[in-house]
Tab-separated table of C-alpha atoms in Angstrom:
chain	number	residue	atom	x	y	z
A	1	UNK	CA	-342.010	-150.638	-95.798
A	2	UNK	CA	-343.924	-149.137	-92.933
A	3	UNK	CA	-344.243	-145.427	-92.395
A	4	UNK	CA	-343.315	-144.009	-89.031
A	5	UNK	CA	-346.429	-142.992	-87.102
A	6	UNK	CA	-347.393	-139.372	-87.597
A	7	UNK	CA	-347.697	-136.890	-84.768
A	8	UNK	CA	-350.349	-134.238	-84.277
A	9	UNK	CA	-349.497	-130.637	-83.328
A	10	UNK	CA	-350.390	-131.590	-79.732
A	11	UNK	CA	-347.930	-134.499	-79.467
A	12	UNK	CA	-345.506	-132.771	-77.093
A	13	UNK	CA	-348.369	-131.744	-74.827
A	14	UNK	CA	-349.689	-135.327	-74.667
A	15	UNK	CA	-346.291	-136.557	-73.560
A	16	UNK	CA	-345.964	-133.761	-71.017
A	17	UNK	CA	-349.400	-134.629	-69.591
A	18	UNK	CA	-348.393	-138.274	-69.197
A	19	UNK	CA	-350.390	-139.599	-72.130
A	20	UNK	CA	-349.759	-143.264	-72.929
A	21	UNK	CA	-349.033	-143.091	-76.643
A	22	UNK	CA	-350.141	-145.798	-79.075
A	23	UNK	CA	-350.230	-146.199	-82.829
A	24	UNK	CA	-353.744	-145.501	-84.103
A	25	UNK	CA	-354.467	-145.449	-87.844
A	26	UNK	CA	-350.844	-144.442	-88.450
A	27	UNK	CA	-350.879	-141.748	-85.775
A	28	UNK	CA	-349.131	-141.676	-82.440
A	29	UNK	CA	-352.063	-140.869	-80.171
A	30	UNK	CA	-352.763	-140.892	-76.422
A	31	UNK	CA	-354.911	-143.874	-75.435
A	32	UNK	CA	-355.173	-142.597	-71.863
A	33	UNK	CA	-353.643	-140.218	-69.333
A	34	UNK	CA	-352.743	-140.894	-65.691
A	35	UNK	CA	-356.402	-140.400	-64.686
A	36	UNK	CA	-357.253	-143.634	-66.547
A	37	UNK	CA	-359.964	-144.499	-69.045
A	38	UNK	CA	-362.678	-144.864	-66.427
A	39	UNK	CA	-361.904	-141.519	-64.816
A	40	UNK	CA	-361.604	-139.742	-68.169
A	41	UNK	CA	-364.917	-141.223	-69.263
A	42	UNK	CA	-366.692	-140.036	-66.120
A	43	UNK	CA	-364.990	-136.655	-66.323
A	44	UNK	CA	-366.472	-136.213	-69.789
A	45	UNK	CA	-369.967	-137.234	-68.694
A	46	UNK	CA	-369.906	-135.080	-65.542
A	47	UNK	CA	-367.675	-132.095	-66.407
A	48	UNK	CA	-365.561	-131.842	-69.552
A	49	UNK	CA	-363.006	-133.972	-71.356
A	50	UNK	CA	-360.610	-132.680	-73.999
A	51	UNK	CA	-359.637	-134.943	-76.907
A	52	UNK	CA	-357.068	-134.429	-79.624
A	53	UNK	CA	-358.807	-135.428	-82.850
A	54	UNK	CA	-356.240	-133.810	-85.142
A	55	UNK	CA	-355.631	-137.178	-86.788
A	56	UNK	CA	-358.976	-136.818	-88.504
A	57	UNK	CA	-358.937	-135.316	-91.971
A	58	UNK	CA	-360.014	-131.689	-92.358
A	59	UNK	CA	-361.016	-130.866	-95.905
A	60	UNK	CA	-362.118	-127.662	-97.602
A	61	UNK	CA	-364.444	-127.833	-100.625
A	62	UNK	CA	-364.624	-124.793	-102.877
A	63	UNK	CA	-366.569	-124.177	-106.051
A	64	UNK	CA	-370.074	-123.738	-107.403
A	65	UNK	CA	-372.977	-125.964	-106.316
A	66	UNK	CA	-370.997	-127.916	-103.744
A	67	UNK	CA	-374.232	-129.063	-102.118
A	68	UNK	CA	-375.604	-130.495	-105.356
A	69	UNK	CA	-372.290	-132.187	-106.087
A	70	UNK	CA	-372.118	-133.746	-102.623
A	71	UNK	CA	-375.587	-135.201	-103.061
A	72	UNK	CA	-374.147	-137.353	-105.879
A	73	UNK	CA	-371.966	-139.284	-103.422
A	74	UNK	CA	-373.759	-139.019	-100.074
A	75	UNK	CA	-377.447	-139.692	-99.310
A	76	UNK	CA	-378.087	-136.673	-97.041
A	77	UNK	CA	-379.653	-133.368	-98.110
A	78	UNK	CA	-377.054	-130.648	-98.583
A	79	UNK	CA	-378.914	-128.148	-100.774
A	80	UNK	CA	-381.049	-127.372	-97.716
A	81	UNK	CA	-378.079	-127.259	-95.337
A	82	UNK	CA	-378.022	-123.638	-94.241
A	83	UNK	CA	-374.878	-121.613	-93.866
A	84	UNK	CA	-373.410	-122.201	-90.421
A	85	UNK	CA	-374.929	-125.659	-90.050
A	86	UNK	CA	-373.253	-129.060	-89.931
A	87	UNK	CA	-374.655	-132.462	-90.826
A	88	UNK	CA	-373.631	-136.054	-90.127
A	89	UNK	CA	-373.512	-138.090	-93.324
A	90	UNK	CA	-371.704	-140.937	-95.084
A	91	UNK	CA	-370.428	-141.848	-98.520
A	92	UNK	CA	-372.088	-144.902	-100.036
A	93	UNK	CA	-370.860	-147.293	-102.712
A	94	UNK	CA	-372.823	-148.809	-105.607
A	95	UNK	CA	-373.951	-151.675	-103.362
A	96	UNK	CA	-375.331	-149.256	-100.787
A	97	UNK	CA	-372.469	-149.999	-98.382
A	98	UNK	CA	-370.968	-147.249	-96.268
A	99	UNK	CA	-367.519	-146.074	-97.426
A	100	UNK	CA	-366.999	-143.717	-94.487
A	101	UNK	CA	-368.998	-141.490	-92.172
A	102	UNK	CA	-368.218	-137.819	-91.922
A	103	UNK	CA	-369.404	-134.373	-90.871
A	104	UNK	CA	-370.152	-131.806	-93.573
A	105	UNK	CA	-370.535	-128.123	-92.679
A	106	UNK	CA	-371.777	-125.280	-94.834
A	107	UNK	CA	-369.216	-122.576	-94.116
A	108	UNK	CA	-370.692	-120.030	-96.518
A	109	UNK	CA	-368.108	-119.523	-99.248
A	110	UNK	CA	-366.933	-123.111	-98.841
A	111	UNK	CA	-367.852	-126.408	-97.248
A	112	UNK	CA	-365.819	-127.845	-94.375
A	113	UNK	CA	-365.615	-131.625	-94.114
A	114	UNK	CA	-364.137	-133.825	-91.376
A	115	UNK	CA	-363.415	-137.466	-92.246
A	116	UNK	CA	-362.022	-140.391	-90.264
A	117	UNK	CA	-358.265	-140.663	-89.801
A	118	UNK	CA	-358.092	-144.129	-91.305
A	119	UNK	CA	-360.192	-143.178	-94.333
A	120	UNK	CA	-358.760	-139.810	-95.338
A	121	UNK	CA	-356.597	-141.413	-98.023
A	122	UNK	CA	-359.712	-142.889	-99.612
A	123	UNK	CA	-362.124	-140.012	-99.076
A	124	UNK	CA	-360.079	-137.210	-100.540
A	125	UNK	CA	-359.498	-138.837	-103.960
A	126	UNK	CA	-363.119	-140.013	-103.868
A	127	UNK	CA	-364.352	-136.452	-103.478
A	128	UNK	CA	-361.849	-135.101	-105.998
A	129	UNK	CA	-363.015	-137.651	-108.546
A	130	UNK	CA	-366.766	-137.246	-108.118
A	131	UNK	CA	-367.320	-133.588	-107.213
A	132	UNK	CA	-367.256	-131.904	-110.646
A	133	UNK	CA	-365.600	-128.521	-110.669
A	134	UNK	CA	-365.035	-128.567	-106.914
A	135	UNK	CA	-361.602	-127.887	-105.501
A	136	UNK	CA	-360.895	-130.462	-102.762
A	137	UNK	CA	-358.130	-129.378	-100.398
A	138	UNK	CA	-357.000	-131.264	-97.341
A	139	UNK	CA	-355.601	-128.948	-94.709
A	140	UNK	CA	-352.603	-130.162	-92.754
A	141	UNK	CA	-351.745	-127.058	-90.773
A	142	UNK	CA	-354.572	-127.156	-88.254
A	143	UNK	CA	-355.172	-129.156	-85.103
A	144	UNK	CA	-358.657	-130.379	-84.206
A	145	UNK	CA	-359.585	-130.463	-80.541
A	146	UNK	CA	-362.854	-131.751	-79.080
A	147	UNK	CA	-364.079	-130.409	-75.741
A	148	UNK	CA	-366.973	-132.581	-74.639
A	149	UNK	CA	-369.226	-132.687	-71.609
A	150	UNK	CA	-371.763	-130.632	-69.666
A	151	UNK	CA	-369.061	-128.112	-68.666
A	152	UNK	CA	-367.831	-127.701	-72.267
A	153	UNK	CA	-369.846	-124.511	-72.732
A	154	UNK	CA	-368.112	-122.914	-69.763
A	155	UNK	CA	-364.674	-124.197	-70.756
A	156	UNK	CA	-364.891	-122.996	-74.354
A	157	UNK	CA	-367.191	-120.047	-73.655
A	158	UNK	CA	-364.696	-118.660	-71.157
A	159	UNK	CA	-362.232	-118.057	-73.982
A	160	UNK	CA	-364.772	-117.501	-76.731
A	161	UNK	CA	-368.088	-115.952	-75.615
A	162	UNK	CA	-369.656	-116.579	-79.047
A	163	UNK	CA	-369.473	-120.307	-78.354
A	164	UNK	CA	-372.168	-119.957	-75.705
A	165	UNK	CA	-374.681	-118.763	-78.293
A	166	UNK	CA	-374.243	-121.761	-80.582
A	167	UNK	CA	-376.744	-124.586	-80.865
A	168	UNK	CA	-376.117	-128.262	-81.607
A	169	UNK	CA	-374.738	-128.800	-85.136
A	170	UNK	CA	-373.875	-125.138	-85.681
A	171	UNK	CA	-370.471	-123.961	-86.890
A	172	UNK	CA	-368.822	-120.543	-86.718
A	173	UNK	CA	-365.450	-118.912	-87.161
A	174	UNK	CA	-364.467	-117.042	-84.022
A	175	UNK	CA	-361.498	-115.567	-82.238
A	176	UNK	CA	-359.844	-117.531	-79.452
A	177	UNK	CA	-356.879	-115.784	-77.799
A	178	UNK	CA	-356.383	-113.673	-80.886
A	179	UNK	CA	-356.440	-116.655	-83.231
A	180	UNK	CA	-359.100	-117.373	-85.820
A	181	UNK	CA	-360.600	-120.799	-85.100
A	182	UNK	CA	-363.541	-122.762	-86.440
A	183	UNK	CA	-365.882	-123.971	-83.736
A	184	UNK	CA	-368.582	-126.563	-84.333
A	185	UNK	CA	-371.000	-127.500	-81.572
A	186	UNK	CA	-370.871	-131.249	-81.975
A	187	UNK	CA	-368.745	-134.247	-81.124
A	188	UNK	CA	-368.865	-137.975	-80.761
A	189	UNK	CA	-369.430	-138.727	-77.093
A	190	UNK	CA	-373.182	-138.190	-76.675
A	191	UNK	CA	-372.436	-135.040	-74.677
A	192	UNK	CA	-372.749	-131.380	-75.457
A	193	UNK	CA	-369.473	-129.972	-76.705
A	194	UNK	CA	-367.388	-128.514	-79.460
A	195	UNK	CA	-364.843	-129.483	-82.067
A	196	UNK	CA	-362.402	-126.671	-82.613
A	197	UNK	CA	-360.087	-126.357	-85.588
A	198	UNK	CA	-357.004	-124.396	-84.523
A	199	UNK	CA	-353.937	-123.270	-86.520
A	200	UNK	CA	-351.198	-125.723	-85.568
A	201	UNK	CA	-348.766	-123.121	-84.268
A	202	UNK	CA	-351.316	-122.000	-81.651
A	203	UNK	CA	-352.777	-125.418	-80.896
A	204	UNK	CA	-350.823	-126.161	-77.724
A	205	UNK	CA	-351.314	-122.659	-76.329
A	206	UNK	CA	-355.096	-122.743	-76.789
A	207	UNK	CA	-355.406	-126.342	-75.623
A	208	UNK	CA	-353.497	-125.464	-72.462
A	209	UNK	CA	-355.916	-122.589	-71.891
A	210	UNK	CA	-358.890	-124.982	-72.112
A	211	UNK	CA	-357.163	-127.409	-69.764
A	212	UNK	CA	-356.494	-124.592	-67.305
A	213	UNK	CA	-360.236	-124.595	-66.567
A	214	UNK	CA	-360.845	-126.559	-63.384
A	215	UNK	CA	-363.578	-128.650	-65.035
A	216	UNK	CA	-361.539	-129.728	-68.080
A	217	UNK	CA	-359.168	-132.712	-68.188
A	218	UNK	CA	-357.447	-134.427	-71.107
A	219	UNK	CA	-358.982	-137.687	-72.327
A	220	UNK	CA	-357.611	-140.286	-74.727
A	221	UNK	CA	-358.767	-142.725	-77.349
A	222	UNK	CA	-359.841	-145.267	-74.731
A	223	UNK	CA	-362.431	-142.960	-73.205
A	224	UNK	CA	-363.425	-141.720	-76.636
A	225	UNK	CA	-364.325	-145.277	-77.601
A	226	UNK	CA	-366.268	-146.132	-74.429
A	227	UNK	CA	-368.112	-142.802	-74.590
A	228	UNK	CA	-369.207	-143.202	-78.199
A	229	UNK	CA	-370.214	-146.813	-77.553
A	230	UNK	CA	-372.435	-145.874	-74.613
A	231	UNK	CA	-373.881	-143.087	-76.766
A	232	UNK	CA	-374.762	-145.663	-79.441
A	233	UNK	CA	-372.600	-143.940	-82.049
A	234	UNK	CA	-371.132	-146.080	-84.824
A	235	UNK	CA	-367.390	-146.460	-85.256
A	236	UNK	CA	-366.311	-146.808	-88.866
A	237	UNK	CA	-364.564	-150.116	-89.456
A	238	UNK	CA	-366.350	-151.723	-86.495
A	239	UNK	CA	-370.072	-151.016	-86.668
A	240	UNK	CA	-370.274	-149.743	-90.203
A	241	UNK	CA	-368.245	-150.540	-93.316
A	242	UNK	CA	-368.675	-151.263	-97.006
A	243	UNK	CA	-370.687	-154.400	-96.180
A	244	UNK	CA	-373.302	-152.531	-94.142
A	245	UNK	CA	-375.994	-150.205	-95.432
A	246	UNK	CA	-377.436	-147.159	-93.654
A	247	UNK	CA	-380.718	-149.031	-93.209
A	248	UNK	CA	-379.009	-151.980	-91.539
A	249	UNK	CA	-376.981	-149.591	-89.377
A	250	UNK	CA	-380.099	-147.625	-88.282
A	251	UNK	CA	-378.627	-144.471	-89.794
A	252	UNK	CA	-381.592	-143.584	-91.995
A	253	UNK	CA	-382.148	-140.498	-89.805
A	254	UNK	CA	-379.130	-139.036	-91.618
A	255	UNK	CA	-380.939	-139.439	-94.954
A	256	UNK	CA	-383.472	-136.641	-95.197
A	257	UNK	CA	-386.923	-137.382	-96.642
A	258	UNK	CA	-386.293	-135.943	-100.102
A	259	UNK	CA	-383.138	-138.024	-100.551
A	260	UNK	CA	-384.824	-141.220	-99.405
A	261	UNK	CA	-387.590	-140.663	-101.931
A	262	UNK	CA	-385.611	-139.317	-104.876
A	263	UNK	CA	-382.461	-141.410	-104.534
A	264	UNK	CA	-379.689	-140.253	-106.861
A	265	UNK	CA	-376.797	-141.432	-104.690
A	266	UNK	CA	-374.605	-144.541	-105.036
A	267	UNK	CA	-376.450	-147.695	-104.025
A	268	UNK	CA	-379.813	-145.937	-103.932
A	269	UNK	CA	-381.641	-148.891	-105.481
A	270	UNK	CA	-380.612	-151.264	-102.700
A	271	UNK	CA	-381.039	-148.730	-99.914
A	272	UNK	CA	-384.504	-147.702	-101.121
A	273	UNK	CA	-385.534	-151.343	-101.404
A	274	UNK	CA	-384.445	-151.884	-97.785
A	275	UNK	CA	-386.276	-148.727	-96.718
A	276	UNK	CA	-389.485	-150.161	-98.176
A	277	UNK	CA	-389.109	-153.816	-97.320
A	278	UNK	CA	-386.847	-153.648	-94.282
A	279	UNK	CA	-383.339	-155.069	-94.030
A	280	UNK	CA	-382.634	-158.663	-93.094
A	281	UNK	CA	-380.397	-157.591	-90.226
A	282	UNK	CA	-380.162	-154.585	-87.994
A	283	UNK	CA	-377.607	-152.899	-85.744
A	284	UNK	CA	-378.875	-152.997	-82.168
A	285	UNK	CA	-377.736	-152.352	-78.647
A	286	UNK	CA	-376.914	-155.504	-76.711
A	287	UNK	CA	-376.609	-155.540	-72.949
A	288	UNK	CA	-374.969	-158.613	-71.443
A	289	UNK	CA	-376.844	-159.709	-68.324
A	290	UNK	CA	-373.667	-160.757	-66.518
A	291	UNK	CA	-370.400	-158.931	-66.002
A	292	UNK	CA	-368.353	-160.342	-68.865
A	293	UNK	CA	-367.824	-157.768	-71.617
A	294	UNK	CA	-368.631	-158.969	-75.152
A	295	UNK	CA	-365.948	-157.747	-77.540
A	296	UNK	CA	-365.997	-157.338	-81.312
A	297	UNK	CA	-366.505	-160.634	-83.113
A	298	UNK	CA	-368.484	-162.396	-80.382
A	299	UNK	CA	-371.232	-164.560	-81.873
A	300	UNK	CA	-374.851	-163.784	-81.059
A	301	UNK	CA	-377.258	-166.723	-80.851
A	302	UNK	CA	-380.988	-167.018	-80.388
A	303	UNK	CA	-382.141	-168.795	-77.247
A	304	UNK	CA	-382.666	-171.792	-79.540
A	305	UNK	CA	-378.940	-171.815	-80.299
A	306	UNK	CA	-379.158	-170.529	-83.861
A	307	UNK	CA	-376.498	-168.003	-84.990
A	308	UNK	CA	-378.288	-164.704	-85.556
A	309	UNK	CA	-375.456	-162.191	-85.673
A	310	UNK	CA	-372.280	-160.857	-84.119
A	311	UNK	CA	-370.976	-158.079	-81.910
A	312	UNK	CA	-369.293	-155.195	-83.745
A	313	UNK	CA	-368.271	-153.072	-80.735
A	314	UNK	CA	-368.318	-153.986	-77.109
A	315	UNK	CA	-366.721	-153.358	-73.800
A	316	UNK	CA	-367.358	-151.907	-70.400
A	317	UNK	CA	-369.539	-148.817	-70.086
A	318	UNK	CA	-368.251	-146.795	-67.115
A	319	UNK	CA	-371.425	-144.695	-66.857
A	320	UNK	CA	-373.685	-147.711	-67.282
A	321	UNK	CA	-371.491	-149.553	-64.775
A	322	UNK	CA	-371.457	-152.765	-66.752
A	323	UNK	CA	-370.799	-154.279	-70.132
A	324	UNK	CA	-372.383	-152.734	-73.228
A	325	UNK	CA	-372.202	-153.755	-76.871
A	326	UNK	CA	-373.516	-153.111	-80.344
A	327	UNK	CA	-373.937	-155.669	-83.061
A	328	UNK	CA	-375.946	-156.893	-86.010
A	329	UNK	CA	-378.730	-159.389	-85.482
A	330	UNK	CA	-381.414	-160.850	-87.750
A	331	UNK	CA	-384.382	-158.515	-88.076
A	332	UNK	CA	-386.513	-161.203	-86.414
A	333	UNK	CA	-384.503	-160.760	-83.191
A	334	UNK	CA	-383.862	-157.019	-83.313
A	335	UNK	CA	-386.705	-155.881	-81.091
A	336	UNK	CA	-385.688	-154.354	-77.722
A	337	UNK	CA	-386.389	-156.811	-74.938
A	338	UNK	CA	-385.428	-159.841	-77.006
A	339	UNK	CA	-383.285	-162.302	-75.062
A	340	UNK	CA	-380.195	-163.561	-76.893
A	341	UNK	CA	-377.043	-165.461	-75.981
A	342	UNK	CA	-373.471	-164.331	-76.516
A	343	UNK	CA	-370.767	-166.909	-77.071
A	344	UNK	CA	-367.895	-165.492	-75.023
A	345	UNK	CA	-364.805	-167.730	-75.037
A	346	UNK	CA	-366.936	-170.725	-75.853
A	347	UNK	CA	-369.449	-170.143	-73.090
A	348	UNK	CA	-373.000	-169.007	-73.684
A	349	UNK	CA	-373.844	-165.842	-71.736
A	350	UNK	CA	-377.313	-164.286	-71.643
A	351	UNK	CA	-377.904	-160.788	-72.982
A	352	UNK	CA	-380.753	-158.530	-73.945
A	353	UNK	CA	-381.401	-156.524	-77.104
A	354	UNK	CA	-381.879	-152.925	-75.993
A	355	UNK	CA	-382.659	-149.588	-77.605
A	356	UNK	CA	-379.659	-147.348	-78.279
A	357	UNK	CA	-378.170	-145.236	-76.807
A	358	UNK	CA	-377.210	-146.746	-73.453
A	359	UNK	CA	-377.013	-143.247	-71.942
A	360	UNK	CA	-379.191	-140.237	-72.644
A	361	UNK	CA	-377.654	-137.912	-75.199
A	362	UNK	CA	-377.117	-134.462	-73.820
A	363	UNK	CA	-377.007	-132.144	-76.855
A	364	UNK	CA	-377.857	-128.395	-76.728
A	365	UNK	CA	-380.663	-128.301	-79.278
B	1	UNK	CA	-343.848	-168.689	-47.062
B	2	UNK	CA	-341.979	-168.072	-50.275
B	3	UNK	CA	-343.260	-166.108	-53.232
B	4	UNK	CA	-342.328	-166.813	-56.835
B	5	UNK	CA	-343.072	-164.934	-60.024
B	6	UNK	CA	-343.777	-166.001	-63.604
B	7	UNK	CA	-342.877	-164.331	-66.882
B	8	UNK	CA	-346.633	-163.980	-67.443
B	9	UNK	CA	-346.753	-161.616	-64.443
B	10	UNK	CA	-348.345	-163.928	-61.935
B	11	UNK	CA	-347.192	-164.517	-58.400
B	12	UNK	CA	-347.558	-167.696	-56.366
B	13	UNK	CA	-346.901	-167.965	-52.678
B	14	UNK	CA	-346.256	-171.410	-51.315
B	15	UNK	CA	-347.380	-172.971	-48.050
B	16	UNK	CA	-346.739	-176.710	-48.033
B	17	UNK	CA	-348.332	-178.162	-51.149
B	18	UNK	CA	-350.815	-175.290	-51.538
B	19	UNK	CA	-350.045	-172.172	-53.553
B	20	UNK	CA	-351.990	-168.942	-53.679
B	21	UNK	CA	-351.943	-167.354	-57.141
B	22	UNK	CA	-352.544	-163.811	-58.283
B	23	UNK	CA	-351.363	-161.224	-60.755
B	24	UNK	CA	-348.571	-158.806	-59.979
B	25	UNK	CA	-348.959	-155.108	-59.300
B	26	UNK	CA	-347.033	-154.530	-62.518
B	27	UNK	CA	-349.590	-156.586	-64.479
B	28	UNK	CA	-352.488	-154.771	-62.850
B	29	UNK	CA	-350.923	-151.415	-63.682
B	30	UNK	CA	-350.367	-152.454	-67.295
B	31	UNK	CA	-353.918	-153.742	-67.685
B	32	UNK	CA	-355.516	-150.579	-66.386
B	33	UNK	CA	-358.907	-150.568	-64.725
B	34	UNK	CA	-360.056	-154.155	-64.358
B	35	UNK	CA	-363.783	-154.725	-64.838
B	36	UNK	CA	-364.146	-158.488	-65.005
B	37	UNK	CA	-362.328	-161.631	-63.928
B	38	UNK	CA	-363.333	-164.994	-65.345
B	39	UNK	CA	-362.216	-167.821	-63.047
B	40	UNK	CA	-362.161	-171.586	-63.169
B	41	UNK	CA	-364.127	-173.652	-60.670
B	42	UNK	CA	-362.965	-175.533	-57.598
B	43	UNK	CA	-361.873	-179.007	-58.692
B	44	UNK	CA	-360.660	-177.953	-62.137
B	45	UNK	CA	-357.241	-179.405	-62.895
B	46	UNK	CA	-354.794	-177.923	-65.366
B	47	UNK	CA	-351.274	-178.152	-66.677
B	48	UNK	CA	-348.508	-175.570	-66.756
B	49	UNK	CA	-349.164	-173.076	-69.560
B	50	UNK	CA	-352.926	-173.713	-69.709
B	51	UNK	CA	-355.264	-170.760	-69.752
B	52	UNK	CA	-356.852	-170.656	-66.310
B	53	UNK	CA	-358.800	-167.437	-66.464
B	54	UNK	CA	-359.325	-164.136	-68.198
B	55	UNK	CA	-358.987	-160.626	-66.866
B	56	UNK	CA	-360.803	-157.872	-68.712
B	57	UNK	CA	-359.839	-154.253	-68.355
B	58	UNK	CA	-361.883	-151.388	-69.778
B	59	UNK	CA	-360.136	-151.854	-73.095
B	60	UNK	CA	-359.091	-155.471	-73.530
B	61	UNK	CA	-359.105	-159.068	-72.376
B	62	UNK	CA	-355.938	-160.780	-71.096
B	63	UNK	CA	-355.524	-164.458	-70.305
B	64	UNK	CA	-354.095	-165.858	-67.097
B	65	UNK	CA	-351.747	-168.786	-67.767
B	66	UNK	CA	-351.006	-171.467	-65.224
B	67	UNK	CA	-347.396	-171.165	-64.035
B	68	UNK	CA	-347.479	-174.803	-62.875
B	69	UNK	CA	-349.578	-177.984	-62.865
B	70	UNK	CA	-352.302	-178.177	-60.249
B	71	UNK	CA	-355.900	-178.241	-59.198
B	72	UNK	CA	-358.079	-175.371	-58.011
B	73	UNK	CA	-359.026	-175.844	-54.368
B	74	UNK	CA	-360.392	-172.340	-53.700
B	75	UNK	CA	-361.546	-169.415	-55.813
B	76	UNK	CA	-361.558	-165.832	-54.575
B	77	UNK	CA	-365.240	-165.246	-55.150
B	78	UNK	CA	-365.174	-161.598	-54.140
B	79	UNK	CA	-363.572	-160.820	-57.512
B	80	UNK	CA	-366.851	-161.578	-59.297
B	81	UNK	CA	-368.483	-158.544	-57.709
B	82	UNK	CA	-365.436	-156.369	-57.124
B	83	UNK	CA	-362.977	-157.036	-59.968
B	84	UNK	CA	-361.472	-153.597	-59.277
B	85	UNK	CA	-359.807	-155.140	-56.209
B	86	UNK	CA	-357.310	-156.577	-58.693
B	87	UNK	CA	-356.091	-153.024	-59.250
B	88	UNK	CA	-356.144	-152.043	-55.600
B	89	UNK	CA	-354.557	-155.077	-54.015
B	90	UNK	CA	-353.366	-157.581	-56.626
B	91	UNK	CA	-350.668	-159.023	-54.386
B	92	UNK	CA	-352.851	-158.960	-51.283
B	93	UNK	CA	-356.609	-159.462	-50.854
B	94	UNK	CA	-357.225	-159.897	-54.569
B	95	UNK	CA	-355.609	-163.306	-54.933
B	96	UNK	CA	-357.313	-165.357	-57.628
B	97	UNK	CA	-356.906	-169.044	-56.729
B	98	UNK	CA	-355.617	-171.404	-54.143
B	99	UNK	CA	-354.108	-174.337	-55.969
B	100	UNK	CA	-353.020	-177.801	-54.900
B	101	UNK	CA	-349.544	-178.177	-56.273
B	102	UNK	CA	-348.947	-181.229	-58.447
B	103	UNK	CA	-345.211	-180.906	-59.074
B	104	UNK	CA	-343.251	-178.925	-56.475
B	105	UNK	CA	-340.152	-179.054	-58.692
B	106	UNK	CA	-341.883	-176.697	-61.130
B	107	UNK	CA	-341.418	-173.872	-58.630
B	108	UNK	CA	-337.744	-173.901	-59.545
B	109	UNK	CA	-338.640	-172.677	-63.032
B	110	UNK	CA	-340.141	-169.493	-61.589
B	111	UNK	CA	-338.362	-166.300	-60.564
B	112	UNK	CA	-337.745	-164.828	-57.157
B	113	UNK	CA	-338.587	-161.190	-56.490
B	114	UNK	CA	-335.200	-159.930	-57.651
B	115	UNK	CA	-335.483	-161.916	-60.870
B	116	UNK	CA	-338.936	-160.533	-61.490
B	117	UNK	CA	-337.825	-156.972	-60.795
B	118	UNK	CA	-335.093	-157.432	-63.380
B	119	UNK	CA	-337.668	-158.736	-65.869
B	120	UNK	CA	-339.968	-155.754	-65.566
B	121	UNK	CA	-337.052	-153.356	-65.445
């Protein structure tokens, strides 16, 4: 039996705006609008794009010592996460693999967590099981809207002056059009911007108000994917999964020094060993020299013809103006500047290992 | 000059034993912004139903299937540098191949414009 795809509180608005709806992780979501993926991508890099990310799981954690409890299942530091600050992190398994990546915010009397749409059914029981004495509540009555791009501050700040004062990775509760919303200055496009949690009954009204700004246009999943790829941001299920560790995925920046040294999270033994000795493979940026995009699953070979890895995400980067990809390669070939070959439809195509991201990140630090 | 259409959303226009082949406007619209077109070389021969190229849009790759037997006698080389022409003028300047027809009778298996319009609704 298959469940009918779920709809977010913004569904009717997507249809009205001409969104092309597709099934994504069990949700009926807009993949693009009439402007097209390329236009939406550029809009987000140059002005502001608005994404519905309500399919992601919003979770409230309540109880004593939430930070300490979270450190049992995720390798980031939470006891030093100040009130009003958010942090990118991931759950690890006993083998050091990544179970999901997520954003954790210290909201003062509770913690606010956003997990991937496709993983919410795993993450919520996982937290409920491992966070002793913590009440784990998924909230279903709020939309989540991301406004991303250099004009995001003006778009959001026009309706919520407090937004202008926020720095990257800060979170506040503020009034927007008489409605209490949670704003976090973050997102997953490489641009400055906000994710805004809005009560579902006001979601369309507030989203319309953002879109009324001349610099803000709706953007779909297609642009979201090309934007995050150019920004070198991992997509769970593609670039990271239970077979990849944070060291392999170059995500050790999300593991603060104390946690790296002390361990005390699932898979710490393996992760710490890789931190000391290096991992055998590494996630890198790969730029095809020609025009052919390298999609997920494309084999990466050394110039000697030896298989050294595979592409995990790839496509066309509208800002770069050519194909861009990410993938795992043997540590021996992971240095930027290394020439490799991609086997695209049986033909060997030259490519170069490059440093990520492909575009400069534009956060308001 | 007569133009025929395939169920795979290609068009061929016939002049003697040479056909010009491209993708339809409908196909281009469905694919979205096209960023790459992989073409066969002049002299390559193929049979009906063979994959004779790949068109990549921002999001995905789609194969081009030969609507008839033939041999490539010309390749539209401008598509290598300006694949976006396939969105702008798929039934005009952005033709993909000129093909020497092997079996003229195969044209009868293709649709005329009215048939194609019915197909795409």
